[in-house]
CSV table of N, CA, C and O in Angstrom, one decimal:
chain,number,residue,atom,x,y,z
A,1,UNK,N,-21.5,-9.5,-14.1
A,1,UNK,CA,-20.1,-9.2,-14.1
A,1,UNK,C,-19.3,-10.4,-13.6
A,1,UNK,O,-19.8,-11.1,-12.7
A,2,UNK,N,-18.1,-10.7,-14.1
A,2,UNK,CA,-17.3,-11.8,-13.7
A,2,UNK,C,-16.0,-11.2,-13.0
A,2,UNK,O,-15.5,-10.2,-13.4
A,3,UNK,N,-15.5,-11.9,-12.0
A,3,UNK,CA,-14.4,-11.4,-11.2
A,3,UNK,C,-13.5,-12.4,-10.8
A,3,UNK,O,-13.9,-13.5,-10.4
A,4,UNK,N,-12.2,-12.1,-10.8
A,4,UNK,CA,-11.1,-13.0,-10.3
A,4,UNK,C,-10.1,-12.1,-9.6
A,4,UNK,O,-9.8,-11.0,-10.0
A,5,UNK,N,-9.4,-12.6,-8.6
A,5,UNK,CA,-8.4,-11.9,-7.9
A,5,UNK,C,-7.2,-12.8,-7.8
A,5,UNK,O,-7.3,-14.0,-7.3
A,6,UNK,N,-6.0,-12.4,-8.2
A,6,UNK,CA,-4.8,-13.1,-8.1
A,6,UNK,C,-3.7,-12.2,-7.6
A,6,UNK,O,-3.5,-11.1,-8.2
A,7,UNK,N,-3.1,-12.5,-6.5
A,7,UNK,CA,-2.0,-11.7,-5.9
A,7,UNK,C,-2.4,-10.2,-5.8
A,7,UNK,O,-1.7,-9.3,-6.1
A,8,UNK,N,-3.6,-10.0,-5.3
A,8,UNK,CA,-4.1,-8.7,-5.0
A,8,UNK,C,-4.3,-7.8,-6.3
A,8,UNK,O,-4.4,-6.6,-6.2
A,9,UNK,N,-4.4,-8.5,-7.4
A,9,UNK,CA,-4.8,-7.8,-8.7
A,9,UNK,C,-6.2,-8.4,-9.0
A,9,UNK,O,-6.4,-9.6,-9.2
A,10,UNK,N,-7.2,-7.5,-9.1
A,10,UNK,CA,-8.5,-7.8,-9.4
A,10,UNK,C,-8.8,-7.6,-10.8
A,10,UNK,O,-8.5,-6.5,-11.4
A,11,UNK,N,-9.4,-8.6,-11.5
A,11,UNK,CA,-9.8,-8.5,-12.9
A,11,UNK,C,-11.3,-8.7,-12.9
A,11,UNK,O,-11.8,-9.7,-12.5
A,12,UNK,N,-12.1,-7.7,-13.5
A,12,UNK,CA,-13.5,-7.9,-13.7
A,12,UNK,C,-13.8,-7.8,-15.2
A,12,UNK,O,-13.1,-7.1,-15.9
A,13,UNK,N,-14.8,-8.6,-15.7
A,13,UNK,CA,-15.1,-8.6,-17.1
A,13,UNK,C,-16.6,-8.4,-17.2
A,13,UNK,O,-17.4,-9.1,-16.5
A,14,UNK,N,-17.1,-7.6,-18.1
A,14,UNK,CA,-18.5,-7.4,-18.4
A,14,UNK,C,-18.7,-7.6,-19.9
A,14,UNK,O,-18.3,-6.7,-20.7
A,15,UNK,N,-19.2,-8.7,-20.4
A,15,UNK,CA,-19.5,-9.0,-21.8
A,15,UNK,C,-20.7,-8.3,-22.3
A,15,UNK,O,-21.7,-8.1,-21.5
A,16,UNK,N,-20.8,-8.0,-23.6
A,16,UNK,CA,-22.0,-7.3,-24.1
A,16,UNK,C,-22.2,-7.8,-25.6
A,16,UNK,O,-21.3,-7.7,-26.4
A,17,UNK,N,-23.3,-8.4,-25.9
A,17,UNK,CA,-23.6,-8.8,-27.3
A,17,UNK,C,-23.9,-7.6,-28.2
A,17,UNK,O,-24.6,-6.6,-27.7
A,18,UNK,N,-23.4,-7.6,-29.4
A,18,UNK,CA,-23.6,-6.4,-30.3
A,18,UNK,C,-24.4,-6.9,-31.5
A,18,UNK,O,-23.8,-7.3,-32.5
A,19,UNK,N,-25.7,-6.8,-31.4
A,19,UNK,CA,-26.6,-7.3,-32.5
A,19,UNK,C,-26.3,-6.6,-33.8
A,19,UNK,O,-26.5,-7.2,-34.9
A,20,UNK,N,-26.0,-5.3,-33.8
A,20,UNK,CA,-25.8,-4.5,-35.0
A,20,UNK,C,-24.6,-4.9,-35.8
A,20,UNK,O,-24.5,-4.7,-37.0
A,21,UNK,N,-23.6,-5.7,-35.1
A,21,UNK,CA,-22.5,-6.2,-35.8
A,21,UNK,C,-22.6,-7.7,-36.1
A,21,UNK,O,-21.6,-8.3,-36.5
A,22,UNK,N,-23.7,-8.3,-35.7
A,22,UNK,CA,-23.9,-9.7,-35.8
A,22,UNK,C,-24.8,-10.1,-37.0
A,22,UNK,O,-25.6,-9.2,-37.4
A,23,UNK,N,-24.7,-11.3,-37.5
A,23,UNK,CA,-25.6,-11.8,-38.5
A,23,UNK,C,-25.8,-13.3,-38.4
A,23,UNK,O,-24.8,-14.0,-38.7
A,24,UNK,N,-27.0,-13.7,-38.0
A,24,UNK,CA,-27.3,-15.1,-37.9
A,24,UNK,C,-27.1,-15.8,-39.2
A,24,UNK,O,-26.7,-17.0,-39.3
A,25,UNK,N,-27.5,-15.1,-40.3
A,25,UNK,CA,-27.4,-15.7,-41.7
A,25,UNK,C,-26.0,-16.0,-42.0
A,25,UNK,O,-25.7,-17.0,-42.8
A,26,UNK,N,-25.1,-15.2,-41.6
A,26,UNK,CA,-23.6,-15.4,-41.9
A,26,UNK,C,-22.9,-16.1,-40.8
A,26,UNK,O,-21.7,-16.2,-40.8
A,27,UNK,N,-23.6,-16.6,-39.8
A,27,UNK,CA,-23.0,-17.3,-38.6
A,27,UNK,C,-21.9,-16.4,-38.0
A,27,UNK,O,-20.8,-16.8,-37.8
A,28,UNK,N,-22.3,-15.2,-37.7
A,28,UNK,CA,-21.3,-14.2,-37.1
A,28,UNK,C,-22.0,-13.5,-36.0
A,28,UNK,O,-23.0,-12.8,-36.2
A,29,UNK,N,-21.5,-13.8,-34.8
A,29,UNK,CA,-22.0,-13.2,-33.6
A,29,UNK,C,-20.9,-12.4,-32.9
A,29,UNK,O,-19.9,-13.0,-32.5
A,30,UNK,N,-21.1,-11.1,-32.7
A,30,UNK,CA,-20.0,-10.3,-32.2
A,30,UNK,C,-20.3,-9.8,-30.8
A,30,UNK,O,-21.4,-9.4,-30.5
A,31,UNK,N,-19.3,-9.9,-30.0
A,31,UNK,CA,-19.3,-9.6,-28.6
A,31,UNK,C,-18.3,-8.5,-28.3
A,31,UNK,O,-17.1,-8.6,-28.7
A,32,UNK,N,-18.6,-7.6,-27.4
A,32,UNK,CA,-17.6,-6.7,-26.8
A,32,UNK,C,-17.4,-7.2,-25.4
A,32,UNK,O,-18.3,-7.8,-24.8
A,33,UNK,N,-16.3,-6.9,-24.8
A,33,UNK,CA,-16.1,-7.1,-23.4
A,33,UNK,C,-15.3,-6.0,-22.8
A,33,UNK,O,-14.3,-5.6,-23.4
A,34,UNK,N,-15.7,-5.6,-21.6
A,34,UNK,CA,-15.0,-4.5,-20.9
A,34,UNK,C,-14.2,-5.1,-19.7
A,34,UNK,O,-14.9,-5.8,-18.9
A,35,UNK,N,-12.9,-4.9,-19.7
A,35,UNK,CA,-12.1,-5.4,-18.6
A,35,UNK,C,-11.6,-4.3,-17.7
A,35,UNK,O,-11.2,-3.3,-18.2
A,36,UNK,N,-11.7,-4.5,-16.4
A,36,UNK,CA,-11.1,-3.5,-15.4
A,36,UNK,C,-10.1,-4.3,-14.6
A,36,UNK,O,-10.5,-5.3,-14.0
A,37,UNK,N,-8.9,-3.8,-14.6
A,37,UNK,CA,-7.8,-4.4,-13.8
A,37,UNK,C,-7.4,-3.4,-12.7
A,37,UNK,O,-7.1,-2.3,-13.0
A,38,UNK,N,-7.6,-3.9,-11.5
A,38,UNK,CA,-7.3,-3.0,-10.3
A,38,UNK,C,-6.2,-3.6,-9.4
A,38,UNK,O,-6.3,-4.7,-9.1
A,39,UNK,N,-5.2,-2.8,-9.1
A,39,UNK,CA,-4.2,-3.2,-8.3
A,39,UNK,C,-4.5,-2.8,-6.8
A,39,UNK,O,-4.5,-1.7,-6.4
A,40,UNK,N,-4.9,-3.8,-6.1
A,40,UNK,CA,-5.3,-3.6,-4.7
A,40,UNK,C,-4.1,-3.9,-3.7
A,40,UNK,O,-4.3,-3.9,-2.5
A,41,UNK,N,-3.0,-4.3,-4.3
A,41,UNK,CA,-1.8,-4.6,-3.6
A,41,UNK,C,-1.0,-3.4,-3.2
A,41,UNK,O,-1.4,-2.3,-3.3
A,42,UNK,N,0.3,-3.7,-2.8
A,42,UNK,CA,1.1,-2.6,-2.3
A,42,UNK,C,2.4,-2.4,-3.2
A,42,UNK,O,3.3,-1.6,-2.9
A,43,UNK,N,2.4,-3.1,-4.3
A,43,UNK,CA,3.6,-3.0,-5.2
A,43,UNK,C,3.1,-2.6,-6.6
A,43,UNK,O,2.0,-3.1,-7.1
A,44,UNK,N,3.8,-1.7,-7.3
A,44,UNK,CA,3.5,-1.4,-8.7
A,44,UNK,C,3.8,-2.6,-9.6
A,44,UNK,O,4.8,-3.3,-9.4
A,45,UNK,N,2.8,-2.8,-10.5
A,45,UNK,CA,3.0,-3.9,-11.5
A,45,UNK,C,2.7,-3.4,-12.9
A,45,UNK,O,2.1,-2.4,-13.1
A,46,UNK,N,3.2,-4.2,-13.9
A,46,UNK,CA,2.9,-3.8,-15.3
A,46,UNK,C,2.4,-5.1,-16.0
A,46,UNK,O,2.9,-6.2,-15.8
A,47,UNK,N,1.4,-4.9,-16.8
A,47,UNK,CA,0.8,-6.0,-17.6
A,47,UNK,C,1.7,-6.1,-18.8
A,47,UNK,O,1.9,-5.1,-19.6
A,48,UNK,N,2.3,-7.3,-19.1
A,48,UNK,CA,3.2,-7.4,-20.2
A,48,UNK,C,2.5,-8.2,-21.4
A,48,UNK,O,2.6,-7.7,-22.6
A,49,UNK,N,1.8,-9.3,-21.1
A,49,UNK,CA,1.3,-10.1,-22.2
A,49,UNK,C,-0.1,-10.6,-21.8
A,49,UNK,O,-0.5,-10.6,-20.7
A,50,UNK,N,-0.9,-11.1,-22.9
A,50,UNK,CA,-2.2,-11.6,-22.7
A,50,UNK,C,-2.2,-13.0,-23.3
A,50,UNK,O,-1.5,-13.3,-24.3
A,51,UNK,N,-3.1,-13.9,-22.8
A,51,UNK,CA,-3.3,-15.2,-23.4
A,51,UNK,C,-4.8,-15.5,-23.2
A,51,UNK,O,-5.3,-15.6,-22.1
A,52,UNK,N,-5.5,-15.6,-24.3
A,52,UNK,CA,-7.0,-15.8,-24.3
A,52,UNK,C,-7.2,-17.2,-24.9
A,52,UNK,O,-6.6,-17.6,-25.9
A,53,UNK,N,-8.2,-17.9,-24.4
A,53,UNK,CA,-8.8,-19.1,-25.0
A,53,UNK,C,-10.2,-18.8,-25.2
A,53,UNK,O,-11.0,-18.6,-24.3
A,54,UNK,N,-10.6,-18.8,-26.5
A,54,UNK,CA,-12.0,-18.5,-26.9
A,54,UNK,C,-12.6,-19.8,-27.4
A,54,UNK,O,-12.1,-20.5,-28.3
A,55,UNK,N,-13.8,-20.2,-26.8
A,55,UNK,CA,-14.4,-21.5,-27.1
A,55,UNK,C,-15.9,-21.2,-27.6
A,55,UNK,O,-16.6,-20.5,-26.9
A,56,UNK,N,-16.2,-21.7,-28.8
A,56,UNK,CA,-17.6,-21.5,-29.2
A,56,UNK,C,-18.5,-22.6,-28.8
A,56,UNK,O,-18.1,-23.5,-28.1
A,57,UNK,N,-19.8,-22.6,-29.1
A,57,UNK,CA,-20.8,-23.5,-28.6
A,57,UNK,C,-20.5,-25.0,-29.1
A,57,UNK,O,-21.0,-25.9,-28.5
A,58,UNK,N,-19.7,-25.1,-30.2
A,58,UNK,CA,-19.4,-26.5,-30.7
A,58,UNK,C,-18.1,-27.0,-30.0
A,58,UNK,O,-17.7,-28.2,-30.3
A,59,UNK,N,-17.5,-26.2,-29.2
A,59,UNK,CA,-16.3,-26.7,-28.5
A,59,UNK,C,-15.0,-26.3,-29.2
A,59,UNK,O,-13.9,-26.6,-28.8
A,60,UNK,N,-15.1,-25.7,-30.4
A,60,UNK,CA,-14.0,-25.2,-31.1
A,60,UNK,C,-13.2,-24.1,-30.4
A,60,UNK,O,-13.9,-23.1,-30.0
A,61,UNK,N,-11.9,-24.3,-30.2
A,61,UNK,CA,-11.2,-23.3,-29.5
A,61,UNK,C,-10.2,-22.5,-30.4
A,61,UNK,O,-9.7,-23.0,-31.4
A,62,UNK,N,-10.0,-21.3,-30.0
A,62,UNK,CA,-9.1,-20.4,-30.7
A,62,UNK,C,-8.2,-19.8,-29.5
A,62,UNK,O,-8.7,-19.3,-28.5
A,63,UNK,N,-6.9,-19.8,-29.7
A,63,UNK,CA,-6.0,-19.2,-28.7
A,63,UNK,C,-5.4,-17.9,-29.3
A,63,UNK,O,-5.1,-17.8,-30.5
A,64,UNK,N,-5.4,-16.9,-28.5
A,64,UNK,CA,-4.8,-15.6,-28.8
A,64,UNK,C,-3.8,-15.2,-27.8
A,64,UNK,O,-4.0,-15.2,-26.6
A,65,UNK,N,-2.6,-14.9,-28.3
A,65,UNK,CA,-1.5,-14.5,-27.4
A,65,UNK,C,-0.9,-13.2,-28.0
A,65,UNK,O,-0.8,-13.1,-29.2
A,66,UNK,N,-0.4,-12.3,-27.1
A,66,UNK,CA,0.2,-11.1,-27.6
A,66,UNK,C,0.7,-10.2,-26.5
A,66,UNK,O,0.5,-10.5,-25.4
A,67,UNK,N,1.4,-9.2,-27.0
A,67,UNK,CA,1.9,-8.2,-26.1
A,67,UNK,C,0.8,-7.3,-25.6
A,67,UNK,O,-0.1,-6.9,-26.4
A,68,UNK,N,0.7,-7.0,-24.3
A,68,UNK,CA,-0.2,-6.1,-23.7
A,68,UNK,C,-1.7,-6.3,-24.1
A,68,UNK,O,-2.1,-7.4,-24.5
A,69,UNK,N,-2.4,-5.2,-23.9
A,69,UNK,CA,-3.9,-5.3,-24.3
A,69,UNK,C,-4.2,-4.0,-25.0
A,69,UNK,O,-3.7,-2.9,-24.6
A,70,UNK,N,-5.0,-4.0,-26.0
A,70,UNK,CA,-5.3,-2.9,-26.9
A,70,UNK,C,-4.1,-1.9,-27.1
A,70,UNK,O,-4.2,-0.7,-27.1
A,71,UNK,N,-3.0,-2.6,-27.5
A,71,UNK,CA,-1.8,-1.8,-27.8
A,71,UNK,C,-1.1,-1.1,-26.6
A,71,UNK,O,-0.2,-0.3,-26.8
A,72,UNK,N,-1.4,-1.5,-25.4
A,72,UNK,CA,-0.8,-0.9,-24.2
A,72,UNK,C,-0.3,-2.0,-23.3
A,72,UNK,O,-0.8,-3.1,-23.3
A,73,UNK,N,0.7,-1.6,-22.5
A,73,UNK,CA,1.2,-2.4,-21.4
A,73,UNK,C,1.1,-1.6,-20.2
A,73,UNK,O,2.1,-1.0,-19.7
A,74,UNK,N,-0.1,-1.4,-19.6
A,74,UNK,CA,-0.3,-0.5,-18.5
A,74,UNK,C,0.5,-0.8,-17.3
A,74,UNK,O,0.7,-2.0,-16.9
A,75,UNK,N,1.0,0.3,-16.6
A,75,UNK,CA,1.6,0.2,-15.3
A,75,UNK,C,0.6,0.6,-14.3
A,75,UNK,O,0.0,1.7,-14.4
A,76,UNK,N,0.4,-0.2,-13.2
A,76,UNK,CA,-0.6,0.1,-12.2
A,76,UNK,C,0.1,0.2,-10.8
A,76,UNK,O,0.6,-0.8,-10.3
A,77,UNK,N,0.1,1.4,-10.3
A,77,UNK,CA,0.6,1.7,-9.0
A,77,UNK,C,-0.4,1.2,-8.0
A,77,UNK,O,-1.6,0.9,-8.4
A,78,UNK,N,-0.1,1.0,-6.7
A,78,UNK,CA,-1.1,0.6,-5.7
A,78,UNK,C,-2.4,1.5,-5.8
A,78,UNK,O,-2.2,2.7,-5.8
A,79,UNK,N,-3.5,0.9,-5.9
A,79,UNK,CA,-4.8,1.6,-5.9
A,79,UNK,C,-5.2,2.0,-7.3
A,79,UNK,O,-6.4,2.5,-7.5
A,80,UNK,N,-4.4,1.9,-8.3
A,80,UNK,CA,-4.7,2.3,-9.7
A,80,UNK,C,-5.5,1.2,-10.4
A,80,UNK,O,-5.3,0.0,-10.1
A,81,UNK,N,-6.2,1.6,-11.4
A,81,UNK,CA,-6.9,0.7,-12.3
A,81,UNK,C,-6.8,1.0,-13.7
A,81,UNK,O,-6.5,2.2,-14.1
A,82,UNK,N,-7.0,0.0,-14.6
A,82,UNK,CA,-6.9,0.2,-16.0
A,82,UNK,C,-8.1,-0.4,-16.6
A,82,UNK,O,-8.4,-1.6,-16.3
A,83,UNK,N,-8.8,0.3,-17.5
A,83,UNK,CA,-10.0,-0.3,-18.1
A,83,UNK,C,-9.9,-0.2,-19.6
A,83,UNK,O,-9.4,0.8,-20.2
A,84,UNK,N,-10.3,-1.3,-20.3
A,84,UNK,CA,-10.4,-1.3,-21.7
A,84,UNK,C,-11.5,-2.1,-22.3
A,84,UNK,O,-12.0,-3.0,-21.5
A,85,UNK,N,-11.9,-1.9,-23.5
A,85,UNK,CA,-12.9,-2.7,-24.2
A,85,UNK,C,-12.4,-3.2,-25.4
A,85,UNK,O,-11.7,-2.5,-26.2
A,86,UNK,N,-12.6,-4.5,-25.7
A,86,UNK,CA,-12.2,-5.2,-26.9
A,86,UNK,C,-13.4,-6.0,-27.4
A,86,UNK,O,-14.5,-5.9,-26.9
A,87,UNK,N,-13.2,-6.8,-28.4
A,87,UNK,CA,-14.3,-7.5,-29.0
A,87,UNK,C,-13.8,-8.8,-29.6
A,87,UNK,O,-12.6,-9.1,-29.8
A,88,UNK,N,-14.8,-9.7,-29.8
A,88,UNK,CA,-14.5,-11.0,-30.4
A,88,UNK,C,-15.7,-11.5,-31.2
A,88,UNK,O,-16.9,-11.4,-30.7
A,89,UNK,N,-15.5,-12.0,-32.4
A,89,UNK,CA,-16.5,-12.7,-33.2
A,89,UNK,C,-16.6,-14.2,-32.9
A,89,UNK,O,-15.6,-14.8,-32.7
A,90,UNK,N,-17.8,-14.7,-32.9
A,90,UNK,CA,-18.0,-16.1,-32.7
A,90,UNK,C,-18.8,-16.6,-33.9
A,90,UNK,O,-19.6,-15.9,-34.5
A,91,UNK,N,-18.6,-17.9,-34.3
A,91,UNK,CA,-19.4,-18.5,-35.4
A,91,UNK,C,-20.7,-19.1,-34.9
A,91,UNK,O,-21.5,-19.6,-35.7
A,92,UNK,N,-20.8,-19.2,-33.6
A,92,UNK,CA,-22.0,-19.7,-32.9
A,92,UNK,C,-22.6,-18.6,-32.0
A,92,UNK,O,-21.9,-17.6,-31.7
A,93,UNK,N,-23.9,-18.8,-31.6
A,93,UNK,CA,-24.6,-17.7,-30.9
A,93,UNK,C,-24.1,-17.6,-29.4
A,93,UNK,O,-24.4,-16.7,-28.7
A,94,UNK,N,-23.3,-18.6,-29.0
A,94,UNK,CA,-22.8,-18.5,-27.6
A,94,UNK,C,-21.4,-19.2,-27.5
A,94,UNK,O,-21.0,-19.8,-28.5
A,95,UNK,N,-20.8,-18.9,-26.4
A,95,UNK,CA,-19.5,-19.5,-26.2
A,95,UNK,C,-18.9,-18.9,-24.8
A,95,UNK,O,-19.7,-18.4,-24.0
A,96,UNK,N,-17.6,-19.0,-24.6
A,96,UNK,CA,-17.0,-18.4,-23.5
A,96,UNK,C,-15.6,-18.2,-23.7
A,96,UNK,O,-15.0,-18.7,-24.6
A,97,UNK,N,-15.0,-17.3,-22.9
A,97,UNK,CA,-13.6,-16.9,-22.9
A,97,UNK,C,-13.0,-17.1,-21.5
A,97,UNK,O,-13.7,-16.9,-20.5
A,98,UNK,N,-11.7,-17.4,-21.5
A,98,UNK,CA,-10.9,-17.4,-20.3
A,98,UNK,C,-9.5,-17.0,-20.7
A,98,UNK,O,-9.2,-17.0,-21.9
A,99,UNK,N,-8.7,-16.6,-19.7
A,99,UNK,CA,-7.4,-16.2,-20.0
A,99,UNK,C,-6.5,-15.8,-18.9
A,99,UNK,O,-6.9,-16.0,-17.7
A,100,UNK,N,-5.3,-15.3,-19.2
A,100,UNK,CA,-4.4,-14.9,-18.2
A,100,UNK,C,-3.6,-13.7,-18.7
A,100,UNK,O,-3.4,-13.6,-19.9
A,101,UNK,N,-3.1,-12.9,-17.8
A,101,UNK,CA,-2.2,-11.8,-18.1
A,101,UNK,C,-0.9,-12.1,-17.4
A,101,UNK,O,-0.9,-12.5,-16.3
A,102,UNK,N,0.2,-11.9,-18.2
A,102,UNK,CA,1.5,-12.0,-17.5
A,102,UNK,C,1.8,-10.6,-17.0
A,102,UNK,O,1.8,-9.6,-17.7
A,103,UNK,N,2.2,-10.5,-15.7
A,103,UNK,CA,2.5,-9.3,-15.1
A,103,UNK,C,4.0,-9.3,-14.7
A,103,UNK,O,4.6,-10.4,-14.6
A,104,UNK,N,4.5,-8.1,-14.4
A,104,UNK,CA,5.9,-8.0,-13.8
A,104,UNK,C,5.8,-7.0,-12.7
A,104,UNK,O,5.2,-6.0,-12.9
A,105,UNK,N,6.4,-7.4,-11.6
A,105,UNK,CA,6.4,-6.5,-10.4
A,105,UNK,C,7.6,-5.5,-10.5
A,105,UNK,O,8.5,-5.6,-11.4
A,106,UNK,N,7.6,-4.5,-9.7
A,106,UNK,CA,8.6,-3.5,-9.6
A,106,UNK,C,10.0,-4.2,-9.4
A,106,UNK,O,11.0,-3.7,-9.9
A,107,UNK,N,10.0,-5.3,-8.6
A,107,UNK,CA,11.3,-6.0,-8.3
A,107,UNK,C,11.7,-6.9,-9.5
A,107,UNK,O,12.7,-7.5,-9.4
A,108,UNK,N,10.9,-6.9,-10.6
A,108,UNK,CA,11.2,-7.7,-11.7
A,108,UNK,C,10.7,-9.2,-11.7
A,108,UNK,O,10.9,-9.9,-12.7
A,109,UNK,N,9.9,-9.5,-10.7
A,109,UNK,CA,9.3,-10.8,-10.7
A,109,UNK,C,8.1,-10.9,-11.7
A,109,UNK,O,7.3,-10.1,-11.7
A,110,UNK,N,8.2,-12.0,-12.5
A,110,UNK,CA,7.1,-12.2,-13.4
A,110,UNK,C,6.1,-13.2,-12.8
A,110,UNK,O,6.5,-14.2,-12.2
A,111,UNK,N,4.8,-12.9,-13.0
A,111,UNK,CA,3.8,-13.8,-12.5
A,111,UNK,C,2.5,-13.7,-13.4
A,111,UNK,O,2.4,-12.7,-14.1
A,112,UNK,N,1.7,-14.7,-13.3
A,112,UNK,CA,0.4,-14.6,-14.1
A,112,UNK,C,-0.7,-14.4,-13.2
A,112,UNK,O,-0.8,-14.8,-12.1
A,113,UNK,N,-1.7,-13.6,-13.8
A,113,UNK,CA,-3.0,-13.4,-13.0
A,113,UNK,C,-4.1,-14.0,-13.9
A,113,UNK,O,-4.1,-14.0,-15.1
A,114,UNK,N,-5.1,-14.5,-13.2
A,114,UNK,CA,-6.3,-15.0,-13.9
A,114,UNK,C,-7.2,-14.0,-14.4
A,114,UNK,O,-7.5,-12.9,-13.7
A,115,UNK,N,-7.8,-14.2,-15.6
A,115,UNK,CA,-8.9,-13.5,-16.1
A,115,UNK,C,-10.1,-14.4,-15.8
A,115,UNK,O,-10.0,-15.6,-16.2
A,116,UNK,N,-11.2,-14.0,-15.2
A,116,UNK,CA,-12.3,-14.9,-14.9
A,116,UNK,C,-12.9,-15.5,-16.2
A,116,UNK,O,-13.0,-14.7,-17.2
A,117,UNK,N,-13.3,-16.8,-16.2
A,117,UNK,CA,-14.0,-17.3,-17.4
A,117,UNK,C,-15.3,-16.6,-17.5
A,117,UNK,O,-16.0,-16.4,-16.5
A,118,UNK,N,-15.6,-16.1,-18.6
A,118,UNK,CA,-16.9,-15.4,-18.8
A,118,UNK,C,-17.7,-16.0,-20.0
A,118,UNK,O,-17.1,-16.4,-21.0
A,119,UNK,N,-19.0,-15.9,-19.9
A,119,UNK,CA,-19.9,-16.5,-20.8
A,119,UNK,C,-20.3,-15.5,-21.9
A,119,UNK,O,-20.5,-14.3,-21.6
A,120,UNK,N,-20.4,-15.9,-23.1
A,120,UNK,CA,-20.8,-15.1,-24.2
A,120,UNK,C,-22.1,-15.8,-24.7
A,120,UNK,O,-22.1,-16.7,-25.5
A,121,UNK,N,-23.3,-15.4,-24.1
A,121,UNK,CA,-24.5,-16.0,-24.6
A,121,UNK,C,-25.7,-15.1,-24.3
A,121,UNK,O,-25.6,-14.1,-23.7
C-alpha cells in the first residue's frame, strides 16, 4: 500500500494487476487501483478535480485531468473517508502513476493534496 498525507487528508492507494483483462500479445496490461481518501482534519472538504500522470516502462507519459473521481465530487466531514476503484491500461508490463486532487475547504479555500506515487509492476 502507498500513502501520502497533505493538510490532514490521507490518501492511500492499493494497485492490483488484472491478468484476465491483459494480453502480452497485444501489449495491453490492465491495472486496477483502489484509493481511500480520509479526512483526519477538523474541517469539511470536497474533492473537486483530479490530475494523474501515468508513466509506462519506456518513459512515455499520459496526463489525465478531470472533474472529481469516478463521476463524484465527494464531501468529507472530519473523520469521514471515501473509497473508489478505477483502472488504467498500460502498453508495457510495468509503470507508475502519481497525481493530485484539488480540494476546497468549507471556507472556500482551494488547495491540492498529493496522491502517493505508486508502482504498477
